[in-house]
XYZ file of C-alpha atoms in Angstrom:
621
model
C 249.177 -148.899 52.613
C 247.683 -146.443 49.991
C 248.902 -143.808 52.109
C 252.354 -144.283 51.524
C 252.321 -145.948 47.449
C 255.118 -144.194 45.719
C 254.927 -143.985 42.020
C 257.270 -146.462 40.316
C 256.714 -145.078 36.617
C 256.706 -141.888 35.098
C 253.443 -142.016 33.202
C 251.558 -138.832 33.584
C 253.965 -136.870 34.795
C 253.799 -133.624 31.883
C 251.733 -130.703 32.834
C 248.454 -129.528 31.616
C 249.877 -126.363 30.507
C 252.873 -128.261 28.332
C 250.122 -130.124 27.014
C 248.066 -126.775 25.766
C 250.775 -125.593 24.255
C 251.680 -128.723 22.348
C 247.763 -129.035 21.397
C 248.224 -125.710 20.140
C 251.007 -126.426 18.143
C 249.442 -129.044 16.239
C 246.517 -127.554 15.713
C 247.738 -124.434 14.013
C 249.896 -126.413 12.044
C 253.132 -125.089 13.026
C 254.734 -128.159 14.024
C 254.080 -131.547 13.778
C 253.266 -134.587 16.556
C 257.029 -135.641 16.808
C 258.297 -131.904 16.972
C 255.733 -130.528 19.219
C 256.130 -133.675 21.555
C 259.795 -133.000 21.567
C 259.468 -129.120 22.500
C 257.373 -129.491 25.382
C 258.264 -132.921 26.780
C 254.969 -135.152 26.137
C 254.947 -138.383 24.599
C 253.775 -138.620 20.953
C 250.754 -141.095 21.259
C 249.570 -139.352 24.296
C 249.491 -136.174 22.123
C 247.879 -137.805 19.613
C 245.460 -139.098 21.467
C 244.614 -135.746 23.565
C 244.528 -134.158 20.077
C 242.140 -136.679 18.686
C 239.724 -136.155 21.638
C 239.650 -132.060 21.298
C 238.643 -132.399 17.933
C 236.113 -135.012 18.480
C 234.422 -131.799 21.098
C 236.210 -133.509 24.299
C 237.915 -131.020 26.637
C 239.516 -132.780 29.533
C 243.458 -132.816 29.558
C 243.616 -134.674 32.855
C 247.248 -136.396 33.577
C 246.392 -138.267 36.152
C 246.607 -142.111 35.381
C 244.155 -144.272 36.878
C 241.078 -144.767 38.248
C 241.536 -142.762 41.716
C 240.348 -139.500 41.739
C 239.894 -137.354 44.625
C 236.622 -137.583 46.495
C 236.544 -133.576 45.856
C 237.744 -131.532 43.135
C 240.595 -128.621 44.126
C 238.210 -126.041 44.038
C 235.833 -128.284 46.771
C 238.435 -128.760 49.251
C 239.518 -125.244 49.364
C 236.168 -124.279 50.443
C 236.568 -126.444 53.499
C 236.285 -124.208 56.728
C 239.449 -125.516 57.881
C 241.478 -121.853 57.729
C 238.594 -120.003 58.437
C 237.362 -121.639 61.472
C 241.111 -121.777 62.775
C 241.674 -117.837 63.009
C 238.150 -117.743 64.742
C 239.674 -119.680 67.683
C 237.113 -122.769 66.443
C 240.420 -125.135 64.900
C 238.859 -128.336 63.546
C 240.426 -131.818 64.897
C 241.443 -134.476 62.027
C 238.298 -136.276 63.664
C 235.456 -132.995 62.811
C 237.687 -132.752 59.672
C 236.661 -136.549 58.670
C 233.190 -136.294 59.585
C 232.677 -133.108 57.785
C 233.683 -134.640 54.264
C 231.493 -137.873 55.099
C 228.523 -135.603 55.396
C 229.671 -133.460 52.077
C 230.119 -136.312 50.307
C 226.759 -137.793 50.883
C 224.486 -134.881 50.830
C 226.652 -134.093 47.303
C 226.069 -137.571 45.862
C 229.306 -138.027 45.613
C 231.665 -141.407 44.707
C 232.947 -142.272 47.756
C 234.380 -145.460 50.119
C 234.197 -143.556 53.305
C 232.777 -145.780 56.272
C 229.327 -145.644 56.337
C 229.116 -147.399 59.605
C 230.819 -144.622 61.720
C 230.356 -142.415 59.279
C 233.559 -140.831 58.821
C 236.342 -140.382 56.426
C 239.557 -142.416 56.441
C 242.350 -141.799 57.655
C 243.838 -142.123 53.785
C 241.631 -139.563 52.624
C 243.271 -137.493 55.810
C 246.611 -138.108 54.905
C 245.951 -137.494 51.104
C 243.888 -133.956 51.858
C 246.983 -132.853 53.896
C 249.791 -134.038 51.140
C 247.475 -131.916 48.664
C 247.447 -129.059 50.450
C 251.297 -128.438 52.145
C 250.326 -124.948 53.677
C 247.910 -127.104 56.616
C 249.764 -128.487 59.374
C 248.469 -130.335 62.534
C 249.294 -128.077 65.636
C 248.961 -128.325 69.417
C 247.134 -124.868 69.655
C 247.476 -122.077 72.934
C 244.419 -121.400 74.875
C 243.510 -118.370 74.661
C 240.705 -116.915 76.917
C 237.361 -115.993 75.619
C 237.952 -112.738 77.022
C 241.318 -111.884 75.166
C 239.591 -113.387 71.769
C 236.700 -111.315 71.882
C 238.161 -108.030 73.371
C 241.024 -108.308 70.818
C 238.345 -106.515 68.247
C 239.130 -103.747 65.152
C 237.227 -101.036 67.416
C 239.090 -101.514 70.475
C 242.616 -101.536 68.400
C 241.717 -98.253 66.264
C 241.030 -96.865 68.976
C 244.417 -97.339 70.499
C 246.861 -96.962 67.442
C 244.540 -93.228 67.576
C 245.402 -91.928 70.454
C 248.845 -93.263 70.128
C 249.257 -91.247 67.436
C 248.055 -88.316 68.746
C 250.622 -88.661 71.474
C 253.082 -89.111 69.065
C 252.271 -85.980 67.074
C 252.166 -83.585 70.605
C 255.100 -84.311 71.827
C 257.547 -85.478 68.798
C 258.381 -88.305 70.378
C 261.651 -90.460 69.756
C 261.958 -94.284 70.317
C 264.332 -93.592 73.439
C 261.224 -91.888 74.908
C 258.607 -95.003 74.598
C 258.526 -97.459 77.177
C 256.363 -100.052 78.075
C 256.646 -101.689 81.413
C 254.738 -105.102 82.808
C 254.725 -107.380 85.616
C 255.776 -111.364 85.710
C 255.884 -113.797 87.950
C 259.172 -115.851 88.589
C 258.603 -119.002 91.237
C 261.220 -121.339 92.406
C 259.457 -124.135 90.499
C 259.794 -123.622 86.687
C 256.474 -123.603 84.661
C 258.161 -124.281 81.243
C 259.477 -127.485 80.659
C 262.019 -128.071 77.283
C 261.830 -131.202 75.558
C 264.855 -134.212 76.180
C 266.138 -137.156 74.898
C 264.929 -139.878 76.630
C 264.098 -143.911 75.614
C 261.340 -144.255 72.755
C 258.182 -146.196 74.399
C 258.392 -144.809 78.008
C 255.389 -143.765 79.284
C 256.183 -140.957 81.605
C 259.583 -139.137 81.578
C 260.320 -136.804 84.429
C 262.747 -133.534 85.154
C 263.733 -132.706 88.369
C 262.244 -129.600 90.061
C 262.990 -127.622 94.003
C 259.171 -128.688 94.510
C 255.529 -129.423 93.405
C 254.504 -125.647 94.202
C 257.172 -122.976 94.663
C 257.181 -119.330 96.151
C 256.007 -116.649 93.421
C 257.972 -113.749 92.828
C 256.930 -110.562 91.029
C 258.907 -109.060 88.385
C 258.735 -105.673 86.726
C 260.162 -105.479 83.456
C 260.495 -101.967 81.640
C 262.585 -101.494 78.092
C 261.829 -98.785 75.357
C 261.961 -98.873 71.668
C 265.747 -98.105 71.403
C 266.113 -101.269 73.206
C 267.594 -99.829 76.211
C 266.280 -101.644 79.322
C 265.695 -100.156 82.610
C 267.436 -102.472 85.770
C 264.261 -104.969 87.269
C 262.586 -104.594 90.145
C 261.770 -108.021 92.100
C 258.620 -108.087 94.661
C 259.199 -110.766 97.081
C 257.069 -112.633 99.458
C 258.622 -111.428 102.663
C 258.017 -109.289 105.605
C 261.312 -107.794 105.806
C 264.107 -107.274 103.111
C 266.875 -109.248 103.132
C 270.454 -108.226 101.290
C 270.916 -111.775 100.555
C 267.909 -111.888 98.042
C 269.587 -109.783 95.590
C 272.576 -111.506 95.802
C 274.330 -111.749 91.871
C 271.027 -110.514 90.502
C 271.381 -108.611 87.512
C 273.427 -105.140 87.706
C 271.205 -102.161 88.869
C 268.383 -104.556 90.356
C 266.135 -103.189 92.797
C 263.767 -105.179 95.252
C 260.841 -104.655 97.449
C 258.810 -106.721 99.886
C 254.851 -107.462 100.872
C 253.373 -110.341 102.475
C 252.177 -111.424 99.103
C 255.244 -110.705 96.540
C 252.901 -108.978 94.425
C 252.668 -105.593 92.780
C 250.623 -102.926 94.818
C 249.961 -99.300 94.631
C 252.343 -98.551 97.140
C 255.206 -100.694 95.593
C 254.355 -99.453 92.086
C 254.984 -95.728 93.417
C 258.598 -96.857 94.089
C 259.249 -98.349 91.121
C 257.930 -95.076 89.414
C 259.803 -93.124 91.074
C 263.192 -94.697 90.026
C 261.092 -95.059 86.200
C 261.294 -90.670 86.326
C 264.682 -90.782 87.183
C 265.949 -93.540 84.939
C 263.702 -92.333 82.066
C 264.870 -88.487 82.696
C 261.496 -87.572 81.897
C 260.683 -83.927 82.491
C 258.095 -81.604 81.043
C 260.415 -80.365 78.394
C 260.944 -83.920 77.569
C 258.132 -86.020 78.046
C 258.210 -89.920 77.750
C 255.871 -92.400 77.026
C 254.578 -94.944 79.276
C 252.749 -97.690 78.146
C 251.064 -100.065 80.207
C 248.511 -102.753 80.861
C 244.806 -101.974 82.946
C 245.850 -103.381 86.417
C 244.730 -101.526 89.423
C 247.851 -100.604 90.315
C 248.510 -98.595 87.260
C 244.541 -97.426 86.305
C 243.050 -96.532 89.895
C 246.948 -95.267 91.303
C 245.793 -91.443 92.028
C 249.448 -90.930 93.778
C 251.217 -92.222 90.536
C 248.872 -90.512 88.043
C 249.657 -86.934 89.810
C 253.386 -87.968 90.029
C 253.330 -88.430 86.144
C 251.826 -85.236 85.461
C 254.096 -83.172 87.434
C 257.584 -84.984 85.837
C 256.148 -85.293 81.765
C 255.152 -89.118 81.664
C 252.273 -89.403 79.517
C 250.590 -92.956 80.367
C 248.834 -94.818 77.715
C 246.648 -97.796 78.903
C 246.199 -100.717 76.184
C 242.548 -101.655 75.767
C 241.480 -104.584 78.166
C 242.330 -108.269 76.999
C 244.780 -106.772 74.492
C 248.106 -107.240 75.508
C 248.985 -110.211 74.341
C 248.939 -108.579 70.791
C 249.929 -105.030 71.688
C 252.120 -104.855 74.488
C 255.547 -105.546 73.472
C 256.847 -107.233 76.745
C 253.961 -109.650 76.276
C 254.683 -110.170 72.523
C 258.976 -110.533 71.994
C 259.965 -110.562 75.090
C 258.071 -112.935 78.162
C 258.582 -115.930 76.304
C 262.454 -116.083 75.606
C 262.652 -114.928 79.447
C 260.467 -118.161 80.779
C 262.401 -120.508 78.451
C 265.894 -119.129 79.530
C 264.725 -119.065 83.108
C 263.602 -122.927 82.731
C 267.348 -123.578 81.558
C 269.364 -121.479 84.239
C 267.232 -123.692 86.762
C 267.843 -127.231 85.110
C 271.667 -125.820 85.316
C 271.140 -125.175 89.106
C 269.373 -128.301 90.303
C 272.480 -129.947 88.154
C 275.319 -128.305 89.425
C 273.720 -128.144 92.848
C 272.815 -132.093 93.258
C 270.819 -132.370 96.747
C 269.479 -128.816 97.104
C 266.413 -127.097 95.990
C 265.777 -123.541 94.622
C 264.334 -121.028 97.100
C 264.287 -117.546 97.485
C 267.424 -117.114 98.202
C 268.550 -118.128 94.919
C 265.911 -116.593 92.451
C 267.659 -113.587 92.019
C 270.923 -115.877 90.817
C 269.148 -117.916 88.216
C 266.843 -115.156 86.877
C 270.255 -112.934 86.402
C 271.312 -115.955 83.787
C 267.704 -115.889 82.166
C 267.405 -112.036 81.810
C 270.817 -111.502 80.380
C 270.429 -113.913 77.519
C 266.762 -112.605 76.789
C 267.098 -108.792 77.459
C 268.709 -107.828 74.228
C 268.673 -104.876 72.367
C 267.203 -106.849 69.121
C 263.931 -108.105 71.070
C 263.289 -105.266 72.046
C 263.240 -103.439 68.958
C 261.445 -105.936 67.401
C 258.764 -106.226 69.799
C 257.479 -102.506 69.340
C 257.729 -103.382 65.362
C 255.611 -106.388 66.083
C 253.022 -104.462 67.801
C 253.200 -101.718 65.341
C 254.010 -98.879 67.874
C 257.805 -98.342 67.132
C 258.156 -97.462 63.663
C 254.330 -96.489 63.867
C 252.046 -98.688 62.330
C 248.076 -98.023 62.354
C 247.242 -100.886 59.905
C 249.418 -103.317 61.646
C 246.446 -105.757 61.862
C 244.451 -107.029 58.940
C 240.641 -107.805 58.909
C 241.501 -111.660 59.586
C 243.596 -110.891 63.000
C 240.310 -109.812 64.397
C 237.703 -112.761 63.321
C 237.616 -114.471 66.677
C 235.925 -111.542 68.102
C 233.376 -111.588 65.286
C 231.759 -114.476 66.637
C 230.335 -111.818 69.139
C 229.227 -109.706 66.171
C 228.024 -106.827 68.800
C 229.202 -103.308 67.516
C 230.910 -100.880 70.292
C 229.607 -97.779 69.159
C 230.208 -96.133 72.643
C 233.708 -96.857 71.936
C 234.226 -94.390 69.349
C 231.811 -91.347 70.310
C 233.185 -90.794 73.940
C 236.764 -90.100 73.339
C 237.293 -87.867 70.202
C 239.220 -85.423 71.529
C 241.935 -87.190 73.302
C 244.955 -85.350 73.882
C 243.464 -81.932 73.732
C 244.882 -81.289 77.410
C 247.789 -83.381 78.491
C 247.936 -82.414 80.615
C 246.163 -84.172 78.861
C 244.005 -86.578 76.508
C 240.832 -87.602 77.807
C 238.188 -90.224 78.122
C 235.694 -91.587 80.053
C 236.142 -94.167 81.914
C 234.081 -97.539 81.028
C 231.639 -98.052 78.193
C 232.594 -100.964 76.560
C 229.750 -103.631 75.474
C 229.536 -106.772 77.554
C 231.263 -109.710 75.481
C 229.927 -113.503 75.917
C 231.841 -116.989 76.624
C 233.294 -118.992 73.927
C 230.796 -121.780 72.127
C 231.061 -125.167 72.942
C 233.628 -127.347 70.491
C 231.605 -127.478 67.248
C 230.757 -130.762 65.697
C 229.486 -130.951 61.775
C 226.113 -132.445 62.088
C 224.736 -130.252 65.090
C 222.060 -128.304 63.151
C 220.158 -127.383 66.526
C 221.069 -124.533 68.988
C 223.805 -125.413 71.241
C 224.374 -123.545 74.715
C 227.642 -121.400 75.288
C 229.871 -122.797 77.751
C 232.046 -120.952 79.853
C 235.512 -120.058 79.227
C 238.302 -121.842 80.702
C 241.048 -119.343 81.207
C 241.358 -115.555 81.497
C 243.498 -112.619 80.964
C 245.290 -111.256 83.860
C 243.716 -108.055 83.890
C 241.458 -105.683 86.278
C 238.951 -104.671 83.561
C 236.868 -107.671 83.048
C 233.828 -107.634 81.239
C 230.624 -108.945 82.006
C 229.200 -111.646 79.900
C 225.580 -113.160 78.990
C 224.471 -116.708 77.571
C 222.902 -115.871 74.202
C 221.096 -118.800 71.662
C 224.018 -119.041 68.150
C 222.791 -117.799 65.528
C 223.396 -119.524 62.263
C 224.434 -117.945 58.837
C 223.107 -118.282 55.718
C 224.420 -120.418 52.853
C 226.844 -118.920 50.383
C 225.378 -119.486 47.274
C 228.747 -119.093 45.519
C 229.688 -121.980 46.602
C 231.398 -125.103 44.477
C 229.171 -127.855 46.377
C 225.878 -128.994 44.124
C 223.735 -129.353 46.842
C 225.097 -128.556 50.515
C 228.480 -126.370 51.082
C 230.649 -126.464 54.598
C 229.110 -123.638 55.571
C 225.573 -125.352 55.702
C 227.281 -128.214 57.727
C 229.447 -126.369 59.917
C 227.737 -123.293 60.038
C 230.385 -119.792 61.189
C 228.663 -119.254 65.252
C 227.820 -116.034 65.760
C 225.777 -114.730 69.060
C 223.036 -112.278 68.936
C 223.408 -109.133 70.939
C 220.946 -109.087 73.801
C 220.108 -105.866 75.791
C 222.506 -105.238 78.748
C 220.377 -105.550 81.890
C 222.991 -104.074 84.582
C 225.236 -101.457 83.986
C 228.824 -102.172 84.463
C 230.785 -99.822 86.068
C 234.154 -100.874 85.962
C 234.813 -101.975 82.669
C 237.999 -100.374 80.827
C 239.194 -99.243 78.121
C 242.175 -97.699 76.472
C 242.757 -94.139 77.676
C 245.607 -91.683 78.335
C 245.724 -92.507 82.416
C 247.330 -88.758 82.796
C 244.418 -86.684 81.054
C 242.861 -84.530 82.892
C 239.448 -85.736 82.772
C 240.485 -89.411 83.826
C 241.975 -88.201 86.664
C 239.059 -86.068 87.522
C 237.130 -88.967 87.679
C 239.287 -91.169 89.162
C 239.161 -88.302 91.946
C 235.464 -88.560 92.248
C 235.349 -92.359 92.428
C 237.958 -91.797 95.594
C 235.803 -89.565 97.043
C 232.858 -91.341 96.945
C 234.306 -94.361 98.689
C 235.572 -92.035 101.300
C 232.320 -90.797 101.627
C 230.409 -94.294 102.015
C 232.787 -95.427 104.504
C 232.488 -92.298 106.956
C 228.781 -93.126 106.701
C 227.011 -93.519 110.065
C 228.496 -96.116 112.485
C 225.107 -98.012 113.024
C 224.504 -97.918 108.996
C 227.957 -98.858 108.552
C 228.123 -102.025 111.240
C 224.510 -103.241 109.899
C 225.941 -103.539 106.074
C 229.036 -105.230 106.972
C 227.313 -107.512 109.430
C 224.806 -108.281 106.702
C 227.318 -108.760 104.211
C 229.363 -111.401 106.295
C 226.161 -113.565 106.563
C 225.286 -113.471 103.398
C 228.717 -114.142 102.243
C 228.642 -117.374 104.894
C 225.309 -118.027 103.415
C 226.700 -118.550 100.258
C 229.541 -120.378 100.890
C 227.275 -122.749 102.819
C 225.410 -123.248 100.049
C 227.709 -123.688 97.785
C 228.665 -127.117 96.651
C 231.653 -127.226 99.077
C 233.431 -123.959 97.658
C 237.054 -124.626 98.003
C 239.033 -121.673 99.806
C 240.510 -120.637 96.365
C 237.604 -120.058 94.247
C 237.650 -119.050 90.394
C 235.437 -116.337 89.117
C 232.602 -117.948 87.127
C 232.856 -115.137 84.249
C 236.620 -114.818 83.593
C 237.702 -118.198 85.002
C 241.106 -117.038 85.206
C 243.094 -118.872 87.417
C 245.395 -116.091 87.732
C 243.239 -114.268 89.074
C 241.405 -116.814 91.843
C 240.702 -115.724 95.067
C 243.341 -116.171 97.507
C 245.615 -114.845 94.289
C 243.587 -111.701 93.811
C 243.670 -108.359 95.265
C 240.073 -107.394 93.672
C 236.702 -107.379 95.207
C 234.766 -110.444 95.430
C 231.176 -110.881 95.446
C 229.192 -114.117 95.721
C 225.719 -115.170 93.998
C 223.210 -115.967 96.201
C 221.390 -118.275 94.339
C 223.862 -120.538 93.152
C 226.408 -119.895 95.481
C 229.153 -119.296 93.093
C 231.728 -116.456 93.499
C 232.678 -113.564 90.833
C 235.413 -110.633 90.098
C 232.990 -106.779 91.109
C 234.611 -105.796 88.043
C 233.017 -108.943 85.984
C 229.631 -108.908 87.395
C 229.285 -105.644 87.016
C 228.832 -104.525 90.923
C 230.635 -101.084 92.084
C 232.638 -101.913 95.221
C 231.253 -98.074 96.144
C 228.010 -99.237 96.144
C 226.767 -102.200 98.704
C 223.949 -104.001 97.633
C 221.845 -105.959 99.757
C 220.890 -109.276 97.088
C 223.426 -109.867 94.216
C 222.108 -112.373 91.828
C 224.628 -113.374 88.833
C 223.885 -113.383 85.164
C 223.244 -116.922 84.717
C 220.725 -117.183 87.798
C 218.976 -114.039 87.108
C 218.640 -115.262 83.113
């Protein structure tokens, strides 16, 4: 095969640079043909032939012998939108790239032997293209939700670093006083599976697990920029606490129990009291606690008041940005899950015939946690996120290319929080004003020229502040006039999709953003919102009963009209499998037309205001 052919002779092994030097030596008469050829490692006859061409006016110095030449030049292959589309999370498959190559060759009049029936370049061309560009490789991409791709934008990230810098300047924080906490779930059935050695050719390779689905235990993990780890907290799905649940757990581990084993406002308050003691926080020696926008963090007035009294500055990450900004997500959770899988496999191998239950989770988690919780991991995680050492230029423009698909200016993000640490009792910023972000686009095909509808996202981040979305047509960009192609460039055939901005029809009361949770302004707004909820609950009994019954009837109607609505429904906006109807602690609302369910935060519905009729944005369009 052509792709596996190995050259047997040394013909054409000279470089163009050496040929130029040899020709210059001959033309300047500083050396003869034999001496110039020996000095620069070029055959004498080849040098004579090229000098004769130069004297006749020909300037080609091609060192590749034979008639087989690449279809596209080096500059043209560099223009293929492989890297650019991958950075925007619209990576090209091998089939799409081959179709793109065929269309480029046809429209630019290139001589090629591609398949005219299937209208696609061959496997040999693809193999040669990959060899000519060793910086490219075929990778299996990791699923990234539309909310995270579009939420991680330059405005939101710059605002976070601006707030972080102001907190550093005001409190003169050292790395041992900068903490990050986050929750993760561990199960009796490990989700991550390591590769094993098996017989070649087998269609299925199995690995023993305790069950099809296991019980999930929530773990609260916290460390600081100096590499110190706070003993973890385990939250078990149990009504009563049993001491056997903590057998052989990591030293200092504490435990809480509730019906579902999730983090709640009460459980987080219990953990926070332990955190104040562990960190030694005080008004004279404050500490910084970085956390995500989960409802137990951002809408927990008891924790915020306790933090202000004990000198804990709580800074919330921007929504949908923790996968790049939160040290625990960036540097710790992946190693922990890998070590936990190894520990589960070792336990099952050492205890044949038994299964893992919640009583063994502490022991298995201890093995994984001790291996993952190293000082080097914590320090590098903070450094990777640009939190410590502080680096507000940690991300380049290429890191924000995925968010450029929406092309939506977020002006209110900066104007509302210009003074953020003036009263810490604290930095201030209003609660919600970020612009809506649409769901991701459908997979792009090179032959598509018409407008393509936007598909719904496949997964979503585990955050409370989801953004409302709207479907918009795709706006194609103009051709780049600086292209090396004569008639059609890759951007003409495969344009980079962007979404046109549409007027927002519904105000979203729950959109989150980065904010210092312990600021006076945020605390006041949270208290006012809580007071509004209590006022609604204390309304007249007749009116309250009427609304409750009407909501129940509408819920039943929506369930009956939906296509056999599952008990565990997904939100139609964020489609987050980690926050389904049964798993989520948030409020839900159903569309009266299609019967689909959504988080109230995603739908832009305020929990304190009970709507008589709700219609989703897709049906409303």
